[in-house]
Structure formats: C-alpha cells, structure tokens
Tab-separated table of C-alpha atoms in Angstrom:
chain	number	residue	atom	x	y	z
A	1	MET	CA	-10.041	-34.304	-37.456
A	2	GLU	CA	-6.520	-34.001	-38.890
A	3	ILE	CA	-3.365	-32.896	-36.977
A	4	HIS	CA	-0.194	-31.757	-38.569
A	5	VAL	CA	2.909	-31.044	-36.473
A	6	GLU	CA	5.838	-28.886	-37.494
A	7	ARG	CA	8.785	-27.702	-35.455
A	8	ASP	CA	10.142	-24.260	-35.519
A	9	ASN	CA	13.307	-24.248	-33.521
A	10	THR	CA	12.105	-24.956	-29.896
A	11	ILE	CA	8.410	-24.527	-30.716
A	12	ALA	CA	6.005	-27.347	-31.626
A	13	VAL	CA	3.401	-25.963	-34.139
A	14	VAL	CA	0.336	-28.047	-34.106
A	15	ALA	CA	-2.239	-27.358	-36.831
A	16	VAL	CA	-5.604	-28.952	-36.226
A	17	SER	CA	-8.455	-29.125	-38.742
A	18	GLY	CA	-11.952	-30.541	-38.593
A	19	ASP	CA	-14.123	-30.875	-35.508
A	20	VAL	CA	-12.608	-31.244	-32.019
A	21	ASP	CA	-15.316	-32.897	-29.971
A	22	ALA	CA	-15.675	-35.763	-27.518
A	23	GLY	CA	-15.167	-38.296	-30.328
A	24	THR	CA	-11.952	-36.746	-31.582
A	25	ALA	CA	-10.396	-35.029	-28.642
A	26	PRO	CA	-8.684	-38.286	-27.408
A	27	GLN	CA	-6.723	-38.300	-30.612
A	28	LEU	CA	-5.535	-34.759	-29.992
A	29	ARG	CA	-4.663	-35.619	-26.380
A	30	GLN	CA	-2.618	-38.531	-27.563
A	31	GLN	CA	-0.693	-36.295	-30.020
A	32	PHE	CA	0.059	-33.900	-27.170
A	33	ASP	CA	1.271	-36.816	-24.975
A	34	GLU	CA	3.681	-37.778	-27.655
A	35	LEU	CA	5.047	-34.271	-28.147
A	36	LEU	CA	5.465	-33.847	-24.341
A	37	GLY	CA	7.130	-37.240	-24.264
A	38	ASP	CA	9.606	-35.842	-26.888
A	39	GLY	CA	10.416	-32.984	-24.560
A	40	GLU	CA	8.433	-30.287	-26.255
A	41	GLN	CA	7.452	-27.472	-23.916
A	42	ASN	CA	6.423	-24.571	-26.151
A	43	PHE	CA	3.368	-24.999	-28.336
A	44	VAL	CA	1.557	-23.108	-30.994
A	45	ILE	CA	-1.854	-24.473	-31.611
A	46	ASP	CA	-3.216	-23.372	-34.932
A	47	LEU	CA	-7.017	-23.747	-34.904
A	48	SER	CA	-7.782	-21.959	-38.106
A	49	GLY	CA	-9.075	-25.151	-39.578
A	50	VAL	CA	-11.463	-25.918	-36.661
A	51	ALA	CA	-15.025	-24.794	-37.081
A	52	PHE	CA	-16.321	-26.683	-34.064
A	53	MET	CA	-14.944	-27.344	-30.699
A	54	ASP	CA	-16.707	-28.591	-27.537
A	55	SER	CA	-15.672	-28.742	-23.905
A	56	SER	CA	-13.665	-31.950	-24.614
A	57	GLY	CA	-11.395	-29.828	-26.880
A	58	LEU	CA	-11.113	-27.197	-24.169
A	59	ALA	CA	-10.231	-29.725	-21.569
A	60	THR	CA	-7.570	-31.161	-23.782
A	61	LEU	CA	-5.947	-27.764	-24.306
A	62	VAL	CA	-6.168	-26.848	-20.599
A	63	GLN	CA	-4.515	-30.213	-19.660
A	64	LEU	CA	-1.665	-29.478	-22.040
A	65	PHE	CA	-1.378	-25.924	-20.676
A	66	LYS	CA	-1.096	-27.064	-17.117
A	67	ARG	CA	1.453	-29.748	-17.974
A	68	VAL	CA	3.826	-27.360	-19.830
A	69	ARG	CA	3.480	-24.687	-17.228
A	70	ILE	CA	5.253	-27.003	-14.797
A	71	GLY	CA	8.379	-26.734	-16.935
A	72	HIS	CA	7.807	-23.041	-17.636
A	73	GLY	CA	6.582	-23.790	-21.150
A	74	ASP	CA	3.509	-22.273	-22.773
A	75	VAL	CA	0.605	-22.926	-25.100
A	76	ARG	CA	-0.290	-20.123	-27.470
A	77	LEU	CA	-3.331	-20.324	-29.850
A	78	CYS	CA	-3.957	-18.763	-33.193
A	79	GLY	CA	-6.673	-18.655	-35.952
A	80	LEU	CA	-9.703	-19.083	-33.766
A	81	GLN	CA	-12.897	-19.028	-35.884
A	82	PRO	CA	-15.901	-17.087	-34.384
A	83	GLU	CA	-17.617	-20.278	-33.120
A	84	VAL	CA	-14.470	-21.456	-31.409
A	85	ARG	CA	-13.615	-18.038	-30.032
A	86	ARG	CA	-17.054	-17.983	-28.408
A	87	ILE	CA	-16.552	-21.036	-26.342
A	88	PHE	CA	-13.191	-19.632	-25.132
A	89	GLU	CA	-14.906	-16.420	-24.167
A	90	LEU	CA	-17.845	-18.094	-22.346
A	91	THR	CA	-15.481	-20.042	-20.261
A	92	ARG	CA	-13.018	-17.156	-19.921
A	93	LEU	CA	-10.236	-19.318	-21.183
A	94	ASP	CA	-9.374	-16.521	-23.650
A	95	ARG	CA	-7.878	-14.897	-20.546
A	96	VAL	CA	-5.723	-17.909	-19.818
A	97	PHE	CA	-4.317	-18.650	-23.285
A	98	ASP	CA	-2.483	-15.987	-25.372
A	99	VAL	CA	-4.386	-15.843	-28.585
A	100	PHE	CA	-2.965	-14.521	-31.826
A	101	PRO	CA	-4.567	-13.808	-35.183
A	102	SER	CA	-2.021	-15.756	-37.192
A	103	ARG	CA	0.425	-18.670	-36.864
A	104	GLN	CA	3.332	-16.349	-37.717
A	105	GLU	CA	2.458	-13.953	-34.903
A	106	ALA	CA	2.040	-16.733	-32.428
A	107	VAL	CA	5.456	-18.241	-33.368
A	108	ALA	CA	7.149	-14.814	-33.308
A	109	SER	CA	5.823	-14.191	-29.841
A	110	TYR	CA	8.238	-16.798	-28.535
A	111	HIS	CA	11.347	-14.956	-29.899
B	1	MET	CA	-49.616	-21.162	-31.088
B	2	GLY	CA	-48.902	-21.103	-34.814
B	3	GLN	CA	-47.478	-23.706	-37.086
B	4	PHE	CA	-44.629	-25.991	-35.956
B	5	THR	CA	-42.431	-28.706	-37.337
B	6	GLU	CA	-41.321	-31.658	-35.319
B	7	ASP	CA	-38.742	-34.322	-36.210
B	8	ARG	CA	-37.334	-37.305	-34.373
B	9	TYR	CA	-33.939	-38.900	-34.487
B	10	VAL	CA	-32.676	-42.028	-32.722
B	11	MET	CA	-28.977	-42.629	-32.252
B	12	GLN	CA	-26.664	-45.108	-30.711
B	13	SER	CA	-24.780	-44.039	-27.587
B	14	ARG	CA	-21.447	-43.516	-29.305
B	15	LEU	CA	-19.280	-40.491	-29.265
B	16	ASP	CA	-18.558	-40.787	-32.939
B	17	ARG	CA	-22.317	-40.447	-33.708
B	18	ILE	CA	-22.638	-36.968	-32.121
B	19	ALA	CA	-21.411	-35.192	-35.186
B	20	GLU	CA	-24.214	-36.652	-37.262
B	21	ALA	CA	-26.821	-35.639	-34.664
B	22	ARG	CA	-25.361	-32.134	-34.637
B	23	ARG	CA	-25.808	-31.895	-38.458
B	24	TRP	CA	-29.344	-33.158	-38.082
B	25	ALA	CA	-30.244	-30.459	-35.626
B	26	THR	CA	-28.381	-27.599	-37.216
B	27	GLN	CA	-29.744	-28.246	-40.813
B	28	GLN	CA	-33.206	-27.874	-39.452
B	29	ALA	CA	-32.458	-24.811	-37.288
B	30	ARG	CA	-30.820	-23.105	-40.231
B	31	ALA	CA	-33.582	-23.989	-42.637
B	32	ALA	CA	-36.128	-22.553	-40.127
B	33	GLY	CA	-34.358	-19.286	-40.147
B	34	PHE	CA	-32.321	-19.277	-36.949
B	35	ASP	CA	-29.290	-17.018	-37.307
B	36	GLU	CA	-25.742	-18.436	-37.171
B	37	ASP	CA	-25.360	-17.369	-33.580
B	38	GLY	CA	-28.429	-19.398	-32.629
B	39	VAL	CA	-27.467	-22.330	-34.798
B	40	SER	CA	-23.969	-22.687	-33.276
B	41	ALA	CA	-25.437	-22.392	-29.750
B	42	ILE	CA	-27.820	-25.221	-30.465
B	43	GLU	CA	-25.084	-27.235	-32.027
B	44	LEU	CA	-22.710	-26.842	-29.084
B	45	ALA	CA	-25.458	-27.425	-26.353
B	46	LEU	CA	-26.522	-30.629	-28.123
B	47	ALA	CA	-22.941	-31.943	-28.388
B	48	GLU	CA	-22.396	-31.240	-24.716
B	49	ALA	CA	-25.653	-32.848	-23.704
B	50	LEU	CA	-24.989	-36.030	-25.791
B	51	ALA	CA	-21.469	-36.410	-24.552
B	52	ASN	CA	-22.805	-36.221	-21.001
B	53	VAL	CA	-25.449	-38.839	-21.661
B	54	ILE	CA	-22.960	-41.243	-23.259
B	55	GLU	CA	-20.035	-40.682	-20.816
B	56	HIS	CA	-22.023	-40.418	-17.564
B	57	GLY	CA	-25.642	-41.574	-18.150
B	58	TYR	CA	-24.578	-44.705	-20.004
B	59	GLN	CA	-21.010	-44.732	-18.634
B	60	GLY	CA	-19.574	-45.324	-22.019
B	61	ASP	CA	-21.786	-48.212	-22.967
B	62	GLU	CA	-21.979	-47.766	-26.829
B	63	ASN	CA	-24.978	-50.110	-27.308
B	64	GLN	CA	-27.661	-48.018	-25.822
B	65	GLU	CA	-30.205	-45.618	-27.350
B	66	ILE	CA	-30.737	-41.926	-27.279
B	67	ARG	CA	-33.910	-40.382	-28.610
B	68	LEU	CA	-33.996	-36.877	-29.822
B	69	THR	CA	-36.997	-34.715	-30.697
B	70	LEU	CA	-36.650	-31.290	-32.348
B	71	ARG	CA	-39.689	-29.023	-32.441
B	72	ILE	CA	-39.487	-25.591	-34.136
B	73	ASP	CA	-42.228	-22.990	-34.063
B	74	ASP	CA	-42.564	-19.294	-34.727
B	75	GLU	CA	-41.077	-18.460	-31.331
B	76	LYS	CA	-38.464	-21.065	-30.429
B	77	LEU	CA	-36.656	-24.288	-31.019
B	78	THR	CA	-37.215	-27.123	-28.456
B	79	LEU	CA	-34.862	-30.044	-28.317
B	80	THR	CA	-35.496	-32.992	-26.087
B	81	ILE	CA	-32.919	-35.678	-25.286
B	82	ARG	CA	-34.303	-38.864	-23.840
B	83	ASP	CA	-31.964	-41.459	-22.420
B	84	PHE	CA	-32.410	-44.673	-20.349
B	85	GLY	CA	-29.203	-44.527	-18.372
B	86	GLN	CA	-28.261	-43.192	-14.912
B	87	LYS	CA	-30.055	-40.006	-13.979
B	88	PHE	CA	-28.135	-36.669	-13.695
B	89	ASP	CA	-28.920	-34.815	-10.423
B	90	PRO	CA	-29.206	-31.149	-11.347
B	91	GLN	CA	-28.859	-30.333	-7.653
B	92	SER	CA	-25.407	-31.849	-7.602
B	93	TYR	CA	-24.232	-29.416	-10.226
B	94	SER	CA	-22.138	-26.434	-9.426
B	95	PRO	CA	-20.748	-24.064	-12.032
B	96	PRO	CA	-16.953	-24.085	-12.623
B	97	ASP	CA	-14.755	-21.455	-11.093
B	98	LEU	CA	-13.916	-19.533	-14.172
B	99	SER	CA	-11.070	-17.733	-12.570
B	100	ASN	CA	-9.200	-21.152	-12.272
B	101	PRO	CA	-8.847	-23.078	-15.609
B	102	SER	CA	-10.107	-26.614	-15.291
B	103	GLU	CA	-9.650	-29.747	-17.212
B	104	GLY	CA	-13.364	-30.552	-17.054
B	105	GLY	CA	-16.657	-29.328	-15.859
B	106	TYR	CA	-17.487	-26.880	-18.557
B	107	GLY	CA	-20.171	-28.989	-20.350
B	108	VAL	CA	-23.232	-28.311	-18.268
B	109	PHE	CA	-22.052	-24.723	-17.711
B	110	LEU	CA	-22.002	-24.226	-21.486
B	111	ILE	CA	-25.418	-25.711	-21.963
B	112	HIS	CA	-26.898	-23.241	-19.479
B	113	GLN	CA	-24.980	-20.345	-21.130
B	114	LEU	CA	-26.119	-21.205	-24.544
B	115	MET	CA	-29.793	-22.087	-24.140
B	116	ASP	CA	-32.671	-19.981	-22.801
B	117	GLU	CA	-34.327	-22.827	-20.891
B	118	VAL	CA	-32.796	-26.113	-19.593
B	119	ILE	CA	-35.247	-28.487	-18.030
B	120	TYR	CA	-34.314	-31.823	-16.421
B	121	ASP	CA	-37.120	-34.429	-16.125
B	122	THR	CA	-35.745	-37.033	-13.700
B	123	SER	CA	-39.229	-38.337	-12.690
B	124	LEU	CA	-39.237	-41.019	-15.397
B	125	PRO	CA	-39.069	-44.599	-14.222
B	126	GLN	CA	-35.927	-45.174	-16.213
B	127	GLY	CA	-33.376	-42.598	-17.458
B	128	MET	CA	-34.224	-38.960	-17.931
B	129	LYS	CA	-35.331	-36.294	-20.388
B	130	LEU	CA	-33.508	-33.092	-20.997
B	131	THR	CA	-35.290	-30.246	-22.633
B	132	LEU	CA	-33.287	-27.483	-24.284
B	133	VAL	CA	-35.042	-24.302	-25.545
B	134	ARG	CA	-33.544	-21.519	-27.627
B	135	TYR	CA	-35.687	-18.587	-28.640
B	136	ARG	CA	-35.427	-16.954	-32.013
B	137	THR	CA	-34.841	-13.558	-30.430
B	138	PRO	CA	-32.905	-13.136	-27.261
B	139	ARG	CA	-35.244	-13.067	-24.165
B	140	GLY	CA	-35.253	-10.041	-21.975
B	141	ASP	CA	-35.048	-11.671	-18.622
C-alpha cells in the first residue's frame, strides 16, 4: 500500500493505492494520526488506486470520520472501485460518507 | 456429485500473509469459472476470516499455523479454515447496528453477507474449523 498526501488550502487530500487490509491498515491509521496531529480537519480520501479493502480499512476510515466530526471537520471519499464500493454498501457506510466520482469533485465540495 | 478439485494451503498466522492466501483462493475460483462478483466475495470473506483467526483466535501470535482447504465442484466453492487457537463462540456474535457507524465489528457480518453458508465447528479438541460456501449461482432461499 502507498499513501500520498497533498494539501489543497484547508483540505488534506490522501491518495491511497494498493490493498487496504488488516496488514496495511495500521500504516494508514498512523498517517491519519499524523495529519490530525498537524491540525487537519477536512479530508478527501482518494481510493481510486485501491482494488481491495477489508473491514480493517473501513474501521480506519470510520475512526478518522468520528475524530474529525468532533471539530466539525469531514471525511469525503472519491474514486471507489466496484469491489470497494460494495463493502461500503453492505455496511451502509456509503450513507455515512459523502462519496464523489472524482478527486476534483470531492475537493470542490468543500468550497 | 460430479468432478471436483481440492487444494490445500498452510500459512503462518501473520497479517501480512493474508494477501498471499487471498491470491491462492481467487486464482482458483477465477480459473474454475466463478464470476468477478463471486471471486471478490470469496476474497473478502477469506480475508475477514483469517484476520479474525490471527487477531482473536491466536491473539496476535505470529508463529501459529492456519490450514486452508479449497474444494470446487460443479455447484459451489467450499473453503475451510482450520486453526488451533481460541474458539470463536458463534452464539456470542450479534450483527452491528448499521445505522450507527462503528470502528469495528463488521468482519463476521461481512462473511455472512458474502457467503451462502457459514458453518462453525467448535467441537474439535483444539481450535476450530470454519467452513465457507459460495454457490456458483445465487441461491433462492
């Protein structure tokens, strides 16, 4: 799994590629911890490079979501591939997160 | 019963070995003609089951063994996961409240959503055996 972080004004854009599973999710959680420690509150998570995600990945995203909501921040997702979209639908987390087709649309939704 | 294929796979109880086990199962499911929906369901269910065995059954001990068996016939794919750790009590499981996002508890729920049959054998003297079945065509329950 690879993680690339960019900042767009007050938004942290986190592009993830590879598999997000029980073996790699801790690395993603650590990255989120660092960004939260830097004061980031508004996130776009670009999952277009993720073909596989398990419940560890979901848990990591829900944890981030709950933490930023305390400070009225948000976590918005984009680029969900069919296999990843299915796990969000099965757990109904597609109703919790705002999901956008593209990174540009997700970033623009904050403005 | 017509023809079937059966393959075995033994893995160490490490989270970073799950990806390889997933590939082992999905390659065979795909080669046997399962559609992508079925293949991805099998892949995710296996990943969740293995993570549970490693994190809960073996409580993170990376030096234990997990034995997998994959049997494919004309009708279905049957995956068994044998471990020698602490038993999971299926009676203790309650599905997550999907109206309230949770930071955990989706793993077993997903296994049940994705597979047609989920059978826990906790009668073994040590550890347990989980059997996951996915039919080639959706079952009309």
